[in-house]
Tab-separated table of C-alpha atoms in Angstrom:
chain	number	residue	atom	x	y	z
A	1	GLY	CA	-3.707	-15.685	-5.170
A	2	GLU	CA	-3.091	-14.332	-1.689
A	3	ASN	CA	-6.083	-13.141	0.330
A	4	VAL	CA	-5.626	-10.827	3.332
A	5	GLU	CA	-8.502	-10.125	5.691
A	6	GLN	CA	-8.289	-7.342	8.260
A	7	HIS	CA	-10.486	-6.712	11.315
A	8	PRO	CA	-12.003	-4.577	12.631
A	9	SER	CA	-12.785	-2.048	9.918
A	10	THR	CA	-13.237	0.682	12.534
A	11	LEU	CA	-11.905	0.926	16.074
A	12	SER	CA	-12.408	3.624	18.686
A	13	VAL	CA	-10.404	3.681	21.901
A	14	GLN	CA	-9.894	6.109	24.742
A	15	GLU	CA	-6.551	7.870	24.916
A	16	GLY	CA	-4.133	5.756	26.913
A	17	ASP	CA	-5.868	2.472	26.130
A	18	SER	CA	-4.458	-0.227	23.854
A	19	ALA	CA	-5.580	-0.981	20.303
A	20	VAL	CA	-5.302	-4.311	18.515
A	21	ILE	CA	-5.818	-4.904	14.791
A	22	LYS	CA	-5.802	-8.417	13.364
A	23	CYS	CA	-5.084	-9.805	9.904
A	24	THR	CA	-5.206	-13.265	8.395
A	25	TYR	CA	-3.566	-14.439	5.189
A	26	SER	CA	-4.035	-17.444	2.958
A	27	ASP	CA	-0.675	-18.200	1.298
A	28	SER	CA	1.449	-20.392	3.565
A	29	ALA	CA	4.526	-19.288	1.570
A	30	SER	CA	4.089	-15.644	2.611
A	31	ASN	CA	7.129	-14.465	4.537
A	32	TYR	CA	6.997	-10.689	4.980
A	33	PHE	CA	4.278	-8.717	6.774
A	34	PRO	CA	4.451	-4.890	6.919
A	35	TRP	CA	2.007	-2.510	8.589
A	36	TYR	CA	1.314	0.933	7.140
A	37	LYS	CA	-0.301	3.999	8.701
A	38	GLN	CA	-2.175	6.394	6.437
A	39	GLU	CA	-3.371	9.739	7.721
A	40	LEU	CA	-6.159	11.499	5.863
A	41	GLY	CA	-4.940	12.728	2.501
A	42	LYS	CA	-1.400	11.463	3.094
A	43	ARG	CA	0.691	8.641	1.732
A	44	PRO	CA	0.900	5.258	3.528
A	45	GLN	CA	3.935	5.102	5.800
A	46	LEU	CA	5.561	1.958	7.123
A	47	ILE	CA	5.362	1.763	10.908
A	48	ILE	CA	6.597	-1.774	11.585
A	49	ASP	CA	7.171	-5.036	9.749
A	50	ILE	CA	7.908	-8.642	10.629
A	51	ARG	CA	9.440	-11.512	8.737
A	52	SER	CA	8.374	-15.107	9.069
A	53	ASN	CA	11.440	-16.204	11.027
A	54	VAL	CA	10.320	-14.317	14.158
A	55	GLY	CA	7.136	-14.375	16.192
A	56	GLU	CA	7.128	-10.889	17.658
A	57	LYS	CA	8.718	-7.512	17.072
A	58	LYS	CA	8.406	-4.366	19.162
A	59	ASP	CA	9.214	-0.717	18.547
A	60	GLN	CA	8.351	1.533	21.485
A	61	ARG	CA	4.527	1.591	21.740
A	62	ILE	CA	4.013	-0.564	18.654
A	63	ALA	CA	4.342	-4.329	18.434
A	64	VAL	CA	3.483	-6.952	15.859
A	65	THR	CA	2.940	-10.645	16.503
A	66	LEU	CA	2.917	-13.428	13.922
A	67	ASN	CA	1.435	-16.902	14.181
A	68	LYS	CA	2.538	-18.798	11.066
A	69	THR	CA	0.638	-21.938	11.970
A	70	ALA	CA	-2.653	-20.088	12.188
A	71	LYS	CA	-1.646	-17.654	9.410
A	72	HIS	CA	-2.490	-14.532	11.305
A	73	PHE	CA	-0.639	-11.470	12.508
A	74	SER	CA	-1.650	-8.585	14.714
A	75	LEU	CA	-0.693	-4.978	15.395
A	76	HIS	CA	-0.693	-3.813	19.000
A	77	ILE	CA	-0.520	-0.132	19.952
A	78	THR	CA	-0.197	0.642	23.661
A	79	GLU	CA	-0.784	3.942	25.461
A	80	THR	CA	-2.637	5.319	22.451
A	81	GLN	CA	-2.500	9.025	21.694
A	82	PRO	CA	-4.775	11.201	19.519
A	83	GLU	CA	-2.022	11.384	16.878
A	84	ASP	CA	-2.328	7.607	16.448
A	85	SER	CA	-5.702	8.236	14.786
A	86	ALA	CA	-5.392	7.106	11.161
A	87	VAL	CA	-6.147	4.214	8.824
A	88	TYR	CA	-3.870	1.215	9.368
A	89	PHE	CA	-3.212	-1.350	6.629
A	90	CYS	CA	-1.667	-4.755	7.033
A	91	ALA	CA	-0.006	-6.462	4.079
A	92	SER	CA	1.401	-9.838	3.180
A	93	PHE	CA	4.088	-10.704	0.665
A	94	SER	CA	3.077	-13.826	-1.209
A	95	GLY	CA	5.983	-15.945	-2.359
A	96	SER	CA	3.871	-17.587	-5.047
A	97	ALA	CA	2.294	-14.435	-6.500
A	98	ARG	CA	5.344	-12.276	-5.684
A	99	GLN	CA	3.056	-9.403	-4.769
A	100	LEU	CA	2.329	-7.390	-1.640
A	101	THR	CA	-1.381	-7.861	-0.899
A	102	PHE	CA	-3.007	-5.323	1.405
A	103	GLY	CA	-5.841	-5.699	3.875
A	104	SER	CA	-8.864	-3.450	3.586
A	105	GLY	CA	-7.745	-1.122	6.374
A	106	THR	CA	-8.799	-0.199	9.924
A	107	GLN	CA	-9.885	3.313	10.812
A	108	LEU	CA	-8.504	3.895	14.306
A	109	THR	CA	-9.886	6.802	16.296
A	110	VAL	CA	-8.284	7.713	19.624
A	111	LEU	CA	-10.680	9.761	21.712
A	112	PRO	CA	-9.096	12.393	23.993
B	1	GLY	CA	17.631	11.848	0.417
B	2	ALA	CA	14.533	12.620	-1.581
B	3	GLY	CA	11.587	10.298	-1.299
B	4	VAL	CA	9.278	8.997	-4.008
B	5	SER	CA	7.691	11.840	-5.928
B	6	GLN	CA	4.642	11.839	-8.176
B	7	SER	CA	3.116	14.313	-10.576
B	8	PRO	CA	0.679	15.810	-11.017
B	9	SER	CA	-0.652	15.850	-7.461
B	10	ASN	CA	-4.179	16.354	-8.786
B	11	LYS	CA	-5.701	15.743	-12.205
B	12	VAL	CA	-9.210	16.492	-13.386
B	13	THR	CA	-10.128	15.183	-16.813
B	14	GLU	CA	-13.169	14.556	-18.933
B	15	LYS	CA	-14.491	11.093	-19.624
B	16	GLY	CA	-12.864	9.642	-22.718
B	17	LYS	CA	-9.612	11.588	-22.464
B	18	ASP	CA	-6.210	9.967	-21.897
B	19	VAL	CA	-4.101	10.779	-18.822
B	20	GLU	CA	-0.460	10.216	-17.940
B	21	LEU	CA	0.751	9.948	-14.364
B	22	ARG	CA	4.422	10.141	-13.441
B	23	CYS	CA	6.469	8.544	-10.682
B	24	ASP	CA	10.068	9.269	-9.676
B	25	PRO	CA	11.322	6.502	-7.372
B	26	ILE	CA	13.986	6.827	-4.712
B	27	SER	CA	17.420	6.843	-6.332
B	28	GLY	CA	18.936	3.368	-6.353
B	29	HIS	CA	15.622	1.583	-5.911
B	30	THR	CA	15.315	-1.087	-8.582
B	31	ALA	CA	11.701	-2.041	-7.866
B	32	LEU	CA	8.699	0.171	-8.593
B	33	TYR	CA	4.999	-0.447	-8.031
B	34	TRP	CA	1.734	1.227	-8.941
B	35	TYR	CA	-1.402	0.933	-6.805
B	36	ARG	CA	-4.910	2.340	-7.070
B	37	GLN	CA	-6.804	3.485	-3.977
B	38	ARG	CA	-10.469	4.323	-4.351
B	39	LEU	CA	-12.060	6.596	-1.748
B	40	GLY	CA	-12.197	4.848	1.617
B	41	GLN	CA	-10.785	1.638	0.180
B	42	GLY	CA	-7.557	-0.333	0.434
B	43	LEU	CA	-4.649	-0.436	-1.977
B	44	GLU	CA	-5.180	-2.336	-5.210
B	45	PHE	CA	-2.025	-3.611	-6.921
B	46	LEU	CA	-1.703	-2.586	-10.569
B	47	ILE	CA	1.795	-3.293	-11.895
B	48	TYR	CA	5.332	-4.036	-10.694
B	49	PHE	CA	8.709	-3.329	-12.328
B	50	GLN	CA	11.925	-5.005	-11.162
B	51	GLY	CA	15.112	-3.930	-12.893
B	52	ASN	CA	15.202	-5.032	-16.509
B	53	SER	CA	12.804	-7.931	-16.021
B	54	ALA	CA	9.451	-8.041	-17.763
B	55	PRO	CA	6.905	-6.163	-15.611
B	56	ASP	CA	4.218	-7.978	-13.648
B	57	LYS	CA	1.044	-6.553	-15.188
B	58	SER	CA	-1.344	-8.952	-13.486
B	59	GLY	CA	-3.142	-6.205	-11.561
B	60	LEU	CA	-4.024	-3.931	-14.470
B	61	PRO	CA	-7.855	-3.792	-14.571
B	62	SER	CA	-8.250	-3.402	-18.335
B	63	ASP	CA	-6.297	-2.853	-21.543
B	64	ARG	CA	-6.921	0.885	-21.140
B	65	PHE	CA	-4.230	0.847	-18.459
B	66	SER	CA	-0.540	0.622	-19.327
B	67	ALA	CA	2.744	1.595	-17.714
B	68	GLU	CA	6.319	2.052	-18.757
B	69	ARG	CA	9.562	2.463	-16.921
B	70	THR	CA	12.833	3.803	-18.291
B	71	GLY	CA	15.620	1.660	-16.879
B	72	GLU	CA	15.527	1.993	-13.107
B	73	SER	CA	14.156	5.519	-13.027
B	74	VAL	CA	10.956	7.291	-13.954
B	75	SER	CA	7.730	5.432	-14.619
B	76	THR	CA	4.553	6.621	-16.293
B	77	LEU	CA	1.106	5.118	-15.876
B	78	THR	CA	-1.220	5.825	-18.787
B	79	ILE	CA	-4.974	5.482	-18.689
B	80	GLN	CA	-6.641	5.695	-22.090
B	81	ARG	CA	-10.267	6.668	-22.693
B	82	THR	CA	-10.802	7.403	-18.999
B	83	GLN	CA	-14.048	6.377	-17.331
B	84	GLN	CA	-15.658	7.777	-14.188
B	85	GLU	CA	-14.797	4.589	-12.301
B	86	ASP	CA	-11.112	5.378	-12.873
B	87	SER	CA	-11.428	8.206	-10.344
B	88	ALA	CA	-9.097	7.325	-7.481
B	89	VAL	CA	-5.725	8.094	-5.950
B	90	TYR	CA	-2.902	6.424	-7.868
B	91	LEU	CA	0.028	5.627	-5.597
B	92	CYS	CA	3.537	4.738	-6.638
B	93	ALA	CA	6.016	2.970	-4.363
B	94	SER	CA	9.622	1.886	-4.711
B	95	SER	CA	11.929	-0.497	-2.893
B	96	LEU	CA	15.585	-1.449	-3.000
B	97	GLY	CA	14.842	-4.639	-4.869
B	98	GLY	CA	12.571	-7.602	-4.701
B	99	VAL	CA	8.954	-7.349	-3.648
B	100	GLU	CA	9.696	-8.437	-0.106
B	101	GLU	CA	11.741	-5.363	0.612
B	102	THR	CA	10.157	-2.376	2.350
B	103	GLN	CA	8.086	-0.251	-0.011
B	104	TYR	CA	8.152	3.543	0.265
B	105	PHE	CA	5.153	5.388	-1.108
B	106	GLY	CA	4.841	8.617	-3.027
B	107	PRO	CA	2.160	11.204	-2.199
B	108	GLY	CA	-0.144	9.940	-4.932
B	109	THR	CA	-2.010	11.522	-7.826
B	110	ARG	CA	-5.679	12.254	-7.208
B	111	LEU	CA	-7.511	11.600	-10.465
B	112	LEU	CA	-11.059	12.819	-10.999
B	113	VAL	CA	-12.853	11.849	-14.182
B	114	LEU	CA	-15.914	13.982	-14.867
């Protein structure tokens, strides 16, 4: 089945700096890649997603890039703020398994 | 409109007892999913319902776990003869239809097995 690896597991940045989280996937048929933000004790919330027919998508300070050839996608957060501190999960929809497989998560801490 | 809701929000039970967890998806969402999230871990897929199709049970960890869904509404996840390793947050999500559609999560049920 699909395997999603996410790095780094923890990331600390200074407020105002950029943060980048990377994920790789194994199923070449995967075609949908959402990113979720989960604050402590809260439910995961979708922050951005990308489908396989585009290489980049941006929403204000958040962007996601996808490289289908290399089977990796990344989340970029610019001008980070303390409220960006949370656990971020990438996910990949596998066309063969027909499941959304999640990465192991990245704990992002934005230091004021 | 209302989001995905789950009940109870917290459940403490004794080892060996059965528990039932409930999920109310967003109205009109035909797809419903259950995940397990252990402390500090990622989301582990359990089961997926899509309309009237047979559910995808490939993620259920043992035969102590089962789930039902009534039509395109409420779902219940049942864990029989609970074990301490079942302690986790159980998250439900729903989407309009088809696994590739955006999934919206409920607040989860925190299960503690003593």
